[in-house]
Amino acid sequence: MTPADRRTPPGPPRRAAPGILRKLRADRLGLMSEAVREYGDAVRVAIGPKTLYIFNHPDHAKHVLADNAANYHKGIGYTEAKRALGDGLLTSEGALWKEQRRTIQPVFQHKRIAAQADVIVDEALSLVDRLRAHTGRRTDVLDEVTALTLGVLGSTLLDADLGAFESVGHSFEAVQDQAMFEMETLGLVPRWLPLKGQRAFRAARADLERIVGVLVEQRKANPIESGDDVLTRLIASTAKEADKRVGDRRMRDELVTLLLAGHETTASTVGWTLNAVSRHPDVRQRLHDEAVSVYGDGRPTYADLTKLRYTHMVLQEAMRLFPPVWILPRRALEDDEVGGYHVPAGADVLISPYTLHRHPRYWPEPDRFDPERFDPDKPSDRPRYAHIPFGAGPRFCVGNHLGMMEATFIISTLMRDLRLEHVPGHEVKPEPMMSLRLGGGLPMTVHSWPDARRIAA
Ligand code: HEM
């Protein structure tokens, strides 16, 4: 293709840049949604020295994330994410990423994850008990779910009780808040300024390093014989680094990454699902009926999971409307062509599951919550890449089985045992941070079902 033939995607004029910058801070989801509504599946947005290429077609997502993934590294926001997470599996590239993925992937295989079902069921049942203590009253269910997902990661991946570290949840929030602030301000606010967020960031990152340091020391002192858990594998892999400090840093980065990547996304999936379901009593009733018919009064087991067909459909639909990872930023290494448009080397490319999952061509009435879209018995000619809550290609989520198993157990157990009502007048606003947070939390009123029985724990 000669330079003259190169097609550039349409987009707002350069003079719109100040307004776009403002919107980038105030309403990122609105900005992305308006861009694709106005200009179509490929949009070029120039802001100062930066040019963003937004692609919103399943074929584009397939090309960038999978078919030509070798031409893309992680993009916008990842410099900031790296500051929070270092060089862990989510942020690393090239040979280091390959080595890290090879080390960690086996721990996330289906059968290994299945062995963790009991731990998750225990946690889900104790969540029910804690919430039941609030019967008739309002409580923030999201706080409880977030503590649960962090605790599950501690016990399933690290065999450690993270509940013993009170500050951990708060520290994860502080590092993310600052990373997000730096992304919104395009890194223009110097880090040496003694701002509150900077100080909180440093303290929080140090706290997380301290916590994972304690976990590593504990494991070194008490090795696990089978030796194939995350910590033992990481200890062995990072011990190969010639420089011990490099090995120690990698270990800390990897652990902080796994804990963050694994708990917020799963909590967000559960939170958005509960929010949607509480606003659709017919869906809530069907979920309850399904959970009662599959579990009865008994304790949920791994074998039950495949029978929870409707629960699975509801989760898929909630992740369609509110994908916990709402944006997949990439940077082109070499010139490329996406959907017939030229993408120059160095360009920032954005694929947003949030807008892709609401593409009107593939999702009629895209803003409507309708789990029937995912009925496996209804034929659908929807392309595979129209729904990518776990990403795609080589950087596909390594924890997807764990995340789905956890979300399914938590939702089905809660639905069987409790009737959760949203608080009238309280709107939950999506906050697109590193994950799609539930702005204002998730206050709910807890009730029993009329047919409630005491469930065997
Ligand atoms: C339902 C919950 C989850 C959702 C929706 C989710 C979503 C995603 C997405 C979309 C990506 C791809 C990011 C990209 O390509 O830029 C990703 C990557 C990743 N996820 Fe998850 N995730 C979930 C649960 C988990 C869990 C439980 C863990 C376990 C610790 C985890 C660990 C990771 C890691 C380490 C990566 C980076 C993989 C790589 O680059 O090789 N995730 N996740």
Short mmCIF file of C-alpha atoms and ligand atoms in Angstrom, two decimals:
data_model
loop_
_atom_site.label_atom_id
_atom_site.label_comp_id
_atom_site.label_asym_id
_atom_site.label_seq_id
_atom_site.Cartn_x
_atom_site.Cartn_y
_atom_site.Cartn_z
CA MET A 1 0.00 0.00 0.00
CA THR A 2 1.42 3.38 -0.92
CA PRO A 3 1.13 6.29 1.54
CA ALA A 4 -1.45 7.84 -0.80
CA ASP A 5 -3.76 4.79 -0.47
CA ARG A 6 -3.66 4.82 3.30
CA ARG A 7 -7.05 5.30 4.84
CA THR A 8 -7.31 7.10 8.15
CA PRO A 9 -10.34 6.52 10.38
CA PRO A 10 -12.73 9.44 10.78
CA GLY A 11 -12.82 11.35 14.06
CA PRO A 12 -13.33 14.68 15.80
CA PRO A 13 -11.31 17.67 14.55
CA ARG A 14 -8.12 18.64 16.40
CA ARG A 15 -9.79 21.72 17.81
CA ALA A 16 -12.09 19.47 19.87
CA ALA A 17 -9.06 18.29 21.89
CA PRO A 18 -9.59 20.46 25.04
CA GLY A 19 -13.19 19.22 25.37
CA ILE A 20 -12.05 15.63 24.85
CA LEU A 21 -9.39 15.99 27.53
CA ARG A 22 -11.98 17.29 29.97
CA LYS A 23 -14.28 14.39 29.14
CA LEU A 24 -11.40 11.94 29.54
CA ARG A 25 -11.35 12.91 33.21
CA ALA A 26 -15.06 13.32 33.81
CA ASP A 27 -16.72 10.62 31.70
CA ARG A 28 -14.47 8.12 29.93
CA LEU A 29 -17.29 5.67 29.14
CA GLY A 30 -19.40 8.47 27.68
CA LEU A 31 -16.46 9.65 25.58
CA MET A 32 -15.86 6.20 24.10
CA SER A 33 -19.56 5.51 23.54
CA GLU A 34 -20.15 8.86 21.79
CA ALA A 35 -17.06 8.41 19.61
CA VAL A 36 -18.23 5.07 18.18
CA ARG A 37 -21.83 6.23 17.91
CA GLU A 38 -20.84 9.29 15.93
CA TYR A 39 -17.96 8.01 13.79
CA GLY A 40 -18.51 4.24 13.53
CA ASP A 41 -16.37 1.16 14.14
CA ALA A 42 -13.03 2.91 13.66
CA VAL A 43 -12.31 6.33 15.16
CA ARG A 44 -9.19 8.45 15.27
CA VAL A 45 -8.92 10.93 18.14
CA ALA A 46 -6.05 13.43 18.18
CA ILE A 47 -5.26 14.98 21.56
CA GLY A 48 -2.10 17.12 21.53
CA PRO A 49 0.85 14.90 20.65
CA LYS A 50 -1.18 11.71 21.11
CA THR A 51 -3.42 10.04 18.54
CA LEU A 52 -5.79 7.34 19.71
CA TYR A 53 -7.27 4.72 17.40
CA ILE A 54 -10.52 3.29 18.75
CA PHE A 55 -11.65 0.06 17.07
CA ASN A 56 -15.11 -1.28 17.81
CA HIS A 57 -15.75 -4.25 15.56
CA PRO A 58 -15.34 -7.93 16.59
CA ASP A 59 -13.00 -8.47 13.60
CA HIS A 60 -10.84 -5.56 14.72
CA ALA A 61 -10.66 -6.99 18.24
CA LYS A 62 -9.68 -10.37 16.79
CA HIS A 63 -6.96 -8.83 14.64
CA VAL A 64 -5.38 -6.66 17.35
CA LEU A 65 -5.72 -8.99 20.34
CA ALA A 66 -5.23 -12.37 18.70
CA ASP A 67 -4.26 -12.70 15.00
CA ASN A 68 -1.62 -9.97 15.01
CA ALA A 69 -1.01 -9.83 18.77
CA ALA A 70 2.74 -10.03 18.18
CA ASN A 71 2.60 -6.50 16.78
CA TYR A 72 1.12 -5.02 19.94
CA HIS A 73 2.30 -4.29 23.44
CA LYS A 74 0.11 -3.04 26.27
CA GLY A 75 -0.68 0.65 25.75
CA ILE A 76 -2.11 3.72 27.44
CA GLY A 77 -2.35 3.49 31.21
CA TYR A 78 0.18 0.69 31.47
CA THR A 79 3.08 3.01 32.35
CA GLU A 80 0.99 4.02 35.35
CA ALA A 81 -0.13 0.45 36.02
CA LYS A 82 3.51 -0.62 35.97
CA ARG A 83 4.24 1.90 38.68
CA ALA A 84 1.58 0.29 40.83
CA LEU A 85 2.23 -3.32 39.89
CA GLY A 86 5.81 -3.38 38.61
CA ASP A 87 6.63 -6.03 36.02
CA GLY A 88 4.04 -8.69 36.85
CA LEU A 89 2.17 -10.92 34.40
CA LEU A 90 -0.39 -8.24 33.54
CA THR A 91 2.12 -5.54 32.59
CA SER A 92 5.26 -7.38 31.40
CA GLU A 93 6.17 -7.96 27.74
CA GLY A 94 8.33 -10.18 25.55
CA ALA A 95 10.56 -12.87 27.01
CA LEU A 96 9.80 -11.93 30.62
CA TRP A 97 6.03 -12.21 30.00
CA LYS A 98 6.51 -15.63 28.33
CA GLU A 99 8.53 -16.93 31.26
CA GLN A 100 6.02 -15.58 33.78
CA ARG A 101 3.04 -17.04 31.93
CA ARG A 102 4.80 -20.42 31.68
CA THR A 103 5.47 -20.37 35.41
CA ILE A 104 1.99 -19.37 36.52
CA GLN A 105 -0.39 -20.88 33.93
CA PRO A 106 -0.27 -24.50 35.22
CA VAL A 107 -1.63 -23.40 38.59
CA PHE A 108 -4.76 -22.07 36.86
CA GLN A 109 -5.61 -25.23 34.92
CA HIS A 110 -9.18 -26.39 35.17
CA LYS A 111 -8.55 -29.43 37.37
CA ARG A 112 -6.30 -27.51 39.76
CA ILE A 113 -8.93 -24.82 40.12
CA ALA A 114 -11.67 -27.41 40.64
CA ALA A 115 -9.81 -28.58 43.74
CA GLN A 116 -10.38 -25.14 45.26
CA ALA A 117 -14.18 -25.36 45.04
CA ASP A 118 -14.60 -26.30 48.69
CA VAL A 119 -12.67 -23.28 49.93
CA ILE A 120 -14.83 -20.99 47.82
CA VAL A 121 -18.06 -22.65 48.96
CA ASP A 122 -16.98 -22.19 52.61
CA GLU A 123 -16.40 -18.50 51.98
CA ALA A 124 -19.70 -18.09 50.11
CA LEU A 125 -21.65 -19.77 52.93
CA SER A 126 -20.03 -17.60 55.56
CA LEU A 127 -20.87 -14.54 53.46
CA VAL A 128 -24.51 -15.65 53.58
CA ASP A 129 -24.28 -15.93 57.36
CA ARG A 130 -22.73 -12.49 57.73
CA LEU A 131 -25.38 -10.92 55.50
CA ARG A 132 -28.19 -12.83 57.21
CA ALA A 133 -27.18 -11.09 60.41
CA HIS A 134 -28.33 -7.86 58.68
CA THR A 135 -31.80 -9.17 57.77
CA GLY A 136 -34.25 -6.31 57.31
CA ARG A 137 -31.43 -3.76 57.25
CA ARG A 138 -29.22 -2.10 54.67
CA THR A 139 -25.65 -3.14 54.20
CA ASP A 140 -22.93 -2.55 51.59
CA VAL A 141 -22.73 -5.93 49.93
CA LEU A 142 -19.78 -4.90 47.75
CA ASP A 143 -17.42 -4.42 50.70
CA GLU A 144 -18.25 -7.92 51.85
CA VAL A 145 -17.81 -9.42 48.38
CA THR A 146 -14.47 -7.65 47.85
CA ALA A 147 -13.13 -8.93 51.17
CA LEU A 148 -14.31 -12.40 50.16
CA THR A 149 -12.61 -12.42 46.73
CA LEU A 150 -9.34 -11.20 48.21
CA GLY A 151 -9.55 -13.85 50.93
CA VAL A 152 -10.23 -16.56 48.32
CA LEU A 153 -7.15 -15.58 46.33
CA GLY A 154 -5.07 -15.70 49.50
CA SER A 155 -6.20 -19.19 50.36
CA THR A 156 -6.48 -20.71 46.86
CA LEU A 157 -3.30 -19.32 45.35
CA LEU A 158 -1.07 -18.60 48.29
CA ASP A 159 -2.44 -20.83 51.01
CA ALA A 160 -2.36 -17.76 53.26
CA ASP A 161 -4.91 -15.91 55.35
CA LEU A 162 -4.93 -12.39 53.92
CA GLY A 163 -7.56 -11.42 56.50
CA ALA A 164 -4.64 -11.25 58.92
CA PHE A 165 -3.43 -8.15 57.03
CA GLU A 166 -6.06 -5.54 57.77
CA SER A 167 -4.60 -2.83 55.54
CA VAL A 168 -4.46 -4.87 52.34
CA GLY A 169 -7.79 -3.78 50.80
CA HIS A 170 -7.15 -0.13 51.53
CA SER A 171 -3.61 -0.29 50.11
CA PHE A 172 -4.87 -1.79 46.85
CA GLU A 173 -7.33 1.08 46.54
CA ALA A 174 -4.69 3.73 47.19
CA VAL A 175 -2.26 2.42 44.54
CA GLN A 176 -5.06 2.23 41.98
CA ASP A 177 -6.42 5.69 42.72
CA GLN A 178 -3.03 7.24 42.10
CA ALA A 179 -2.36 5.17 38.96
CA MET A 180 -5.72 6.33 37.62
CA PHE A 181 -5.04 9.97 38.51
CA GLU A 182 -1.76 9.82 36.58
CA MET A 183 -3.49 8.30 33.59
CA GLU A 184 -6.24 10.93 33.55
CA THR A 185 -3.71 13.75 33.80
CA LEU A 186 -1.62 12.07 31.06
CA GLY A 187 1.37 11.93 33.44
CA LEU A 188 1.75 15.73 33.37
CA VAL A 189 1.69 16.23 37.16
CA PRO A 190 5.27 15.72 38.45
CA ARG A 191 5.65 12.83 40.86
CA TRP A 192 7.98 14.78 43.16
CA LEU A 193 5.20 17.22 44.11
CA PRO A 194 4.25 16.44 47.72
CA LEU A 195 0.63 15.68 46.86
CA LYS A 196 -1.56 13.61 49.18
CA GLY A 197 -2.21 10.95 46.52
CA GLN A 198 1.52 10.48 45.88
CA ARG A 199 2.26 10.02 49.56
CA ALA A 200 -0.64 7.60 49.94
CA PHE A 201 0.57 5.70 46.86
CA ARG A 202 4.09 5.24 48.21
CA ALA A 203 2.85 4.13 51.62
CA ALA A 204 0.38 1.70 50.04
CA ARG A 205 2.86 0.14 47.63
CA ALA A 206 5.34 -0.28 50.52
CA ASP A 207 2.59 -1.91 52.59
CA LEU A 208 1.74 -4.38 49.80
CA GLU A 209 5.41 -5.24 49.38
CA ARG A 210 5.69 -5.82 53.10
CA ILE A 211 2.67 -8.15 53.05
CA VAL A 212 3.84 -10.26 50.12
CA GLY A 213 7.34 -10.29 51.66
CA VAL A 214 5.87 -11.86 54.82
CA LEU A 215 4.00 -14.46 52.72
CA VAL A 216 7.17 -15.43 50.85
CA GLU A 217 9.18 -15.75 54.05
CA GLN A 218 6.43 -17.86 55.61
CA ARG A 219 6.46 -20.23 52.64
CA LYS A 220 10.23 -20.48 52.55
CA ALA A 221 10.13 -21.45 56.22
CA ASN A 222 7.33 -24.00 55.61
CA PRO A 223 7.76 -25.44 52.11
CA ILE A 224 4.84 -27.35 50.56
CA GLU A 225 5.90 -30.82 49.50
CA SER A 226 4.08 -31.08 46.18
CA GLY A 227 5.80 -27.79 45.25
CA ASP A 228 3.37 -26.82 42.51
CA ASP A 229 1.48 -23.96 44.14
CA VAL A 230 1.95 -20.37 42.95
CA LEU A 231 4.34 -19.30 45.69
CA THR A 232 6.63 -22.30 45.40
CA ARG A 233 6.72 -22.02 41.61
CA LEU A 234 7.51 -18.33 41.82
CA ILE A 235 10.22 -18.86 44.42
CA ALA A 236 11.86 -21.44 42.12
CA SER A 237 11.49 -19.32 39.00
CA THR A 238 12.76 -16.04 40.47
CA ALA A 239 15.66 -17.81 42.21
CA LYS A 240 17.10 -18.30 38.68
CA GLU A 241 17.77 -14.54 38.38
CA ALA A 242 21.51 -13.90 38.68
CA ASP A 243 20.88 -10.77 40.76
CA LYS A 244 18.95 -11.65 43.91
CA ARG A 245 17.45 -8.16 44.15
CA VAL A 246 15.99 -8.55 40.65
CA GLY A 247 14.52 -11.93 41.63
CA ASP A 248 13.02 -10.53 44.84
CA ARG A 249 11.50 -7.58 43.01
CA ARG A 250 9.99 -9.85 40.35
CA MET A 251 8.48 -12.03 43.02
CA ARG A 252 6.89 -9.03 44.76
CA ASP A 253 5.58 -7.64 41.47
CA GLU A 254 4.08 -10.97 40.45
CA LEU A 255 2.29 -11.47 43.73
CA VAL A 256 0.91 -7.93 43.96
CA THR A 257 -0.29 -8.31 40.34
CA LEU A 258 -2.07 -11.61 40.93
CA LEU A 259 -3.80 -10.34 44.04
CA LEU A 260 -4.97 -7.14 42.37
CA ALA A 261 -5.90 -8.62 38.97
CA GLY A 262 -7.78 -11.46 40.61
CA HIS A 263 -9.86 -9.87 43.35
CA GLU A 264 -11.21 -6.59 41.95
CA THR A 265 -12.38 -8.10 38.68
CA THR A 266 -14.23 -10.95 40.37
CA ALA A 267 -15.78 -8.62 42.97
CA SER A 268 -16.86 -6.29 40.15
CA THR A 269 -18.47 -9.21 38.25
CA VAL A 270 -20.43 -10.26 41.33
CA GLY A 271 -21.31 -6.66 42.24
CA TRP A 272 -22.69 -5.75 38.80
CA THR A 273 -24.60 -9.02 38.62
CA LEU A 274 -26.23 -8.47 42.02
CA ASN A 275 -27.10 -4.92 41.07
CA ALA A 276 -28.77 -5.96 37.79
CA VAL A 277 -30.58 -8.90 39.36
CA SER A 278 -31.96 -6.83 42.24
CA ARG A 279 -33.59 -4.59 39.63
CA HIS A 280 -35.14 -7.55 37.76
CA PRO A 281 -37.24 -9.54 40.26
CA ASP A 282 -38.22 -12.09 37.57
CA VAL A 283 -34.52 -12.90 36.98
CA ARG A 284 -33.88 -13.04 40.72
CA GLN A 285 -36.75 -15.49 41.17
CA ARG A 286 -35.43 -17.77 38.40
CA LEU A 287 -31.95 -17.72 39.91
CA HIS A 288 -33.40 -18.63 43.30
CA ASP A 289 -35.47 -21.45 41.80
CA GLU A 290 -32.48 -22.82 39.93
CA ALA A 291 -30.22 -22.73 43.00
CA VAL A 292 -32.88 -24.45 45.13
CA SER A 293 -33.44 -27.14 42.51
CA VAL A 294 -29.70 -27.80 42.01
CA TYR A 295 -28.43 -27.51 45.60
CA GLY A 296 -31.60 -28.30 47.57
CA ASP A 297 -30.77 -27.74 51.23
CA GLY A 298 -27.34 -29.19 50.74
CA ARG A 299 -23.88 -27.84 50.41
CA PRO A 300 -22.91 -26.65 46.90
CA THR A 301 -20.31 -28.82 45.18
CA TYR A 302 -18.10 -28.54 42.12
CA ALA A 303 -20.26 -31.12 40.28
CA ASP A 304 -23.26 -28.75 40.61
CA LEU A 305 -21.64 -26.00 38.57
CA THR A 306 -22.53 -27.34 35.12
CA LYS A 307 -26.19 -27.58 36.17
CA LEU A 308 -26.42 -23.86 36.94
CA ARG A 309 -27.31 -22.97 33.36
CA TYR A 310 -29.38 -19.89 34.03
CA THR A 311 -26.89 -18.52 36.57
CA HIS A 312 -24.24 -18.80 33.89
CA MET A 313 -26.44 -16.90 31.38
CA VAL A 314 -27.05 -14.12 33.91
CA LEU A 315 -23.33 -13.76 34.64
CA GLN A 316 -22.49 -13.56 30.92
CA GLU A 317 -25.11 -10.86 30.43
CA ALA A 318 -23.90 -8.85 33.44
CA MET A 319 -20.32 -9.06 32.10
CA ARG A 320 -21.60 -7.93 28.71
CA LEU A 321 -23.14 -4.75 30.08
CA PHE A 322 -20.54 -4.12 32.76
CA PRO A 323 -17.27 -5.79 31.75
CA PRO A 324 -14.94 -5.57 34.76
CA VAL A 325 -12.04 -4.86 32.39
CA TRP A 326 -13.64 -2.14 30.33
CA ILE A 327 -10.67 -1.22 28.15
CA LEU A 328 -7.84 -3.13 26.49
CA PRO A 329 -5.18 -0.59 25.50
CA ARG A 330 -2.44 -1.57 23.05
CA ARG A 331 0.47 0.17 21.31
CA ALA A 332 1.43 -0.80 17.74
CA LEU A 333 5.07 -1.84 17.37
CA GLU A 334 5.09 -1.68 13.54
CA ASP A 335 2.73 -0.19 10.95
CA ASP A 336 -0.43 -2.23 10.64
CA GLU A 337 -3.75 -2.26 8.84
CA VAL A 338 -6.90 -2.80 10.91
CA GLY A 339 -10.27 -3.11 9.16
CA GLY A 340 -8.78 -1.43 6.09
CA TYR A 341 -7.40 1.51 8.08
CA HIS A 342 -3.74 2.37 8.41
CA VAL A 343 -2.33 2.24 11.96
CA PRO A 344 1.16 3.73 12.18
CA ALA A 345 3.90 2.26 14.38
CA GLY A 346 3.69 3.74 17.88
CA ALA A 347 -0.06 4.44 17.64
CA ASP A 348 -2.23 3.96 20.71
CA VAL A 349 -5.00 1.49 19.91
CA LEU A 350 -8.02 1.02 22.15
CA ILE A 351 -10.41 -1.92 22.16
CA SER A 352 -13.18 -1.43 24.68
CA PRO A 353 -15.24 -4.44 25.78
CA TYR A 354 -17.71 -1.86 27.18
CA THR A 355 -18.56 -0.38 23.75
CA LEU A 356 -18.02 -3.61 21.80
CA HIS A 357 -20.50 -5.41 24.09
CA ARG A 358 -23.10 -2.74 23.30
CA HIS A 359 -22.59 -2.75 19.53
CA PRO A 360 -26.16 -2.46 18.16
CA ARG A 361 -25.41 -4.69 15.17
CA TYR A 362 -24.72 -7.69 17.42
CA TRP A 363 -26.80 -6.80 20.46
CA PRO A 364 -30.37 -5.63 19.71
CA GLU A 365 -31.52 -3.12 22.36
CA PRO A 366 -27.96 -3.14 23.64
CA ASP A 367 -28.62 -1.36 26.95
CA ARG A 368 -31.32 -3.82 28.03
CA PHE A 369 -30.39 -6.48 30.59
CA ASP A 370 -31.56 -9.73 29.04
CA PRO A 371 -29.87 -13.01 30.03
CA GLU A 372 -31.82 -14.85 27.27
CA ARG A 373 -29.21 -13.57 24.80
CA PHE A 374 -26.92 -16.25 26.21
CA ASP A 375 -29.37 -19.15 26.08
CA PRO A 376 -27.18 -21.96 24.66
CA ASP A 377 -30.24 -23.52 22.99
CA LYS A 378 -31.00 -20.45 20.91
CA PRO A 379 -28.95 -20.35 17.72
CA SER A 380 -26.92 -17.18 17.36
CA ASP A 381 -24.79 -15.91 14.50
CA ARG A 382 -23.01 -13.48 16.76
CA PRO A 383 -19.27 -13.46 16.12
CA ARG A 384 -17.14 -14.87 18.94
CA TYR A 385 -15.24 -11.64 19.44
CA ALA A 386 -18.43 -9.63 20.08
CA HIS A 387 -18.21 -10.72 23.74
CA ILE A 388 -14.74 -10.66 25.28
CA PRO A 389 -14.99 -10.09 29.04
CA PHE A 390 -11.78 -12.09 29.58
CA GLY A 391 -9.89 -10.55 26.66
CA ALA A 392 -8.56 -12.63 23.78
CA GLY A 393 -5.40 -14.01 22.23
CA PRO A 394 -2.18 -14.71 24.11
CA ARG A 395 -2.97 -12.18 26.88
CA PHE A 396 -6.33 -13.87 27.61
CA CYS A 397 -7.12 -13.84 31.34
CA VAL A 398 -5.10 -16.51 33.09
CA GLY A 399 -7.58 -16.62 36.00
CA ASN A 400 -10.83 -16.99 34.02
CA HIS A 401 -11.79 -20.43 35.40
CA LEU A 402 -11.13 -19.32 38.95
CA GLY A 403 -13.02 -16.03 38.46
CA MET A 404 -16.03 -17.74 36.86
CA MET A 405 -16.16 -20.52 39.42
CA GLU A 406 -16.01 -18.01 42.25
CA ALA A 407 -18.65 -15.71 40.77
CA THR A 408 -20.97 -18.64 40.06
CA PHE A 409 -20.73 -20.07 43.59
CA ILE A 410 -21.17 -16.66 45.22
CA ILE A 411 -24.18 -15.63 43.11
CA SER A 412 -25.96 -18.98 43.30
CA THR A 413 -25.43 -19.38 47.04
CA LEU A 414 -26.59 -15.83 47.76
CA MET A 415 -29.61 -16.29 45.48
CA ARG A 416 -30.62 -19.55 47.12
CA ASP A 417 -30.40 -18.26 50.67
CA LEU A 418 -31.22 -14.54 50.55
CA ARG A 419 -33.41 -12.06 48.73
CA LEU A 420 -31.35 -8.94 48.13
CA GLU A 421 -33.22 -5.73 47.31
CA HIS A 422 -31.64 -2.61 45.85
CA VAL A 423 -32.17 0.63 47.74
CA PRO A 424 -34.85 2.64 45.89
CA GLY A 425 -33.44 5.85 44.41
CA HIS A 426 -29.82 4.68 44.71
CA GLU A 427 -28.24 4.54 41.25
CA VAL A 428 -24.95 2.67 40.91
CA LYS A 429 -22.76 4.58 38.45
CA PRO A 430 -20.02 2.74 36.57
CA GLU A 431 -16.60 4.15 37.51
CA PRO A 432 -14.06 3.12 34.89
CA MET A 433 -10.90 2.75 36.95
CA MET A 434 -8.45 -0.13 36.44
CA SER A 435 -11.60 -2.24 36.77
CA LEU A 436 -15.18 -1.08 36.25
CA ARG A 437 -16.04 -0.12 39.80
CA LEU A 438 -19.51 0.32 41.24
CA GLY A 439 -19.59 4.02 42.10
CA GLY A 440 -21.22 4.62 45.48
CA GLY A 441 -20.89 0.95 46.43
CA LEU A 442 -23.76 -1.52 46.53
CA PRO A 443 -26.09 -0.84 49.43
CA MET A 444 -28.78 -3.51 49.62
CA THR A 445 -31.49 -4.60 52.00
CA VAL A 446 -31.27 -8.21 53.07
CA HIS A 447 -34.39 -10.40 53.27
CA SER A 448 -35.11 -14.09 53.58
CA TRP A 449 -37.15 -15.97 50.99
CA PRO A 450 -40.62 -17.01 52.09
CA ASP A 451 -39.61 -20.64 51.50
CA ALA A 452 -36.35 -20.18 53.46
CA ARG A 453 -34.98 -23.23 55.21
CA ARG A 454 -31.83 -23.50 57.23
CA ILE A 455 -29.20 -24.56 54.78
CA ALA A 456 -26.62 -27.09 55.87
CA ALA A 457 -23.19 -25.46 55.89
C1 HEM B 1 -14.44 -12.60 36.49
C2 HEM B 1 -13.28 -12.13 36.77
C3 HEM B 1 -12.21 -11.68 35.80
C4 HEM B 1 -12.30 -10.94 34.65
C5 HEM B 1 -13.55 -10.38 34.01
C6 HEM B 1 -10.95 -10.80 34.13
C7 HEM B 1 -10.62 -10.14 32.95
C8 HEM B 1 -9.35 -10.10 32.40
C9 HEM B 1 -9.02 -9.53 31.11
C10 HEM B 1 -10.00 -8.86 30.15
C11 HEM B 1 -7.69 -9.71 30.91
C12 HEM B 1 -6.90 -9.31 29.65
C13 HEM B 1 -6.24 -7.95 29.79
C14 HEM B 1 -5.59 -7.49 28.49
O1 HEM B 1 -5.55 -8.24 27.51
O2 HEM B 1 -5.11 -6.36 28.44
C15 HEM B 1 -7.15 -10.36 32.08
C16 HEM B 1 -5.84 -10.69 32.26
C17 HEM B 1 -5.34 -11.22 33.43
N1 HEM B 1 -6.08 -11.69 34.50
FE1 HEM B 1 -8.09 -11.66 34.69
N2 HEM B 1 -10.09 -11.44 34.98
C18 HEM B 1 -10.82 -12.01 36.00
C19 HEM B 1 -10.34 -12.79 37.03
C20 HEM B 1 -9.01 -13.05 37.27
C21 HEM B 1 -8.52 -13.86 38.36
C22 HEM B 1 -9.36 -14.59 39.41
C23 HEM B 1 -7.15 -13.83 38.27
C24 HEM B 1 -6.23 -14.57 39.19
C25 HEM B 1 -5.32 -14.17 39.88
C26 HEM B 1 -6.80 -13.00 37.11
C27 HEM B 1 -5.52 -12.70 36.69
C28 HEM B 1 -5.21 -12.13 35.46
C29 HEM B 1 -3.83 -11.95 34.99
C30 HEM B 1 -2.57 -12.30 35.76
C31 HEM B 1 -3.92 -11.39 33.70
C32 HEM B 1 -2.78 -11.07 32.75
C33 HEM B 1 -2.54 -12.26 31.84
C34 HEM B 1 -1.44 -12.04 30.81
O3 HEM B 1 -1.25 -10.90 30.36
O4 HEM B 1 -0.80 -13.02 30.45
N3 HEM B 1 -7.96 -12.56 36.51
N4 HEM B 1 -8.20 -10.60 32.97
#
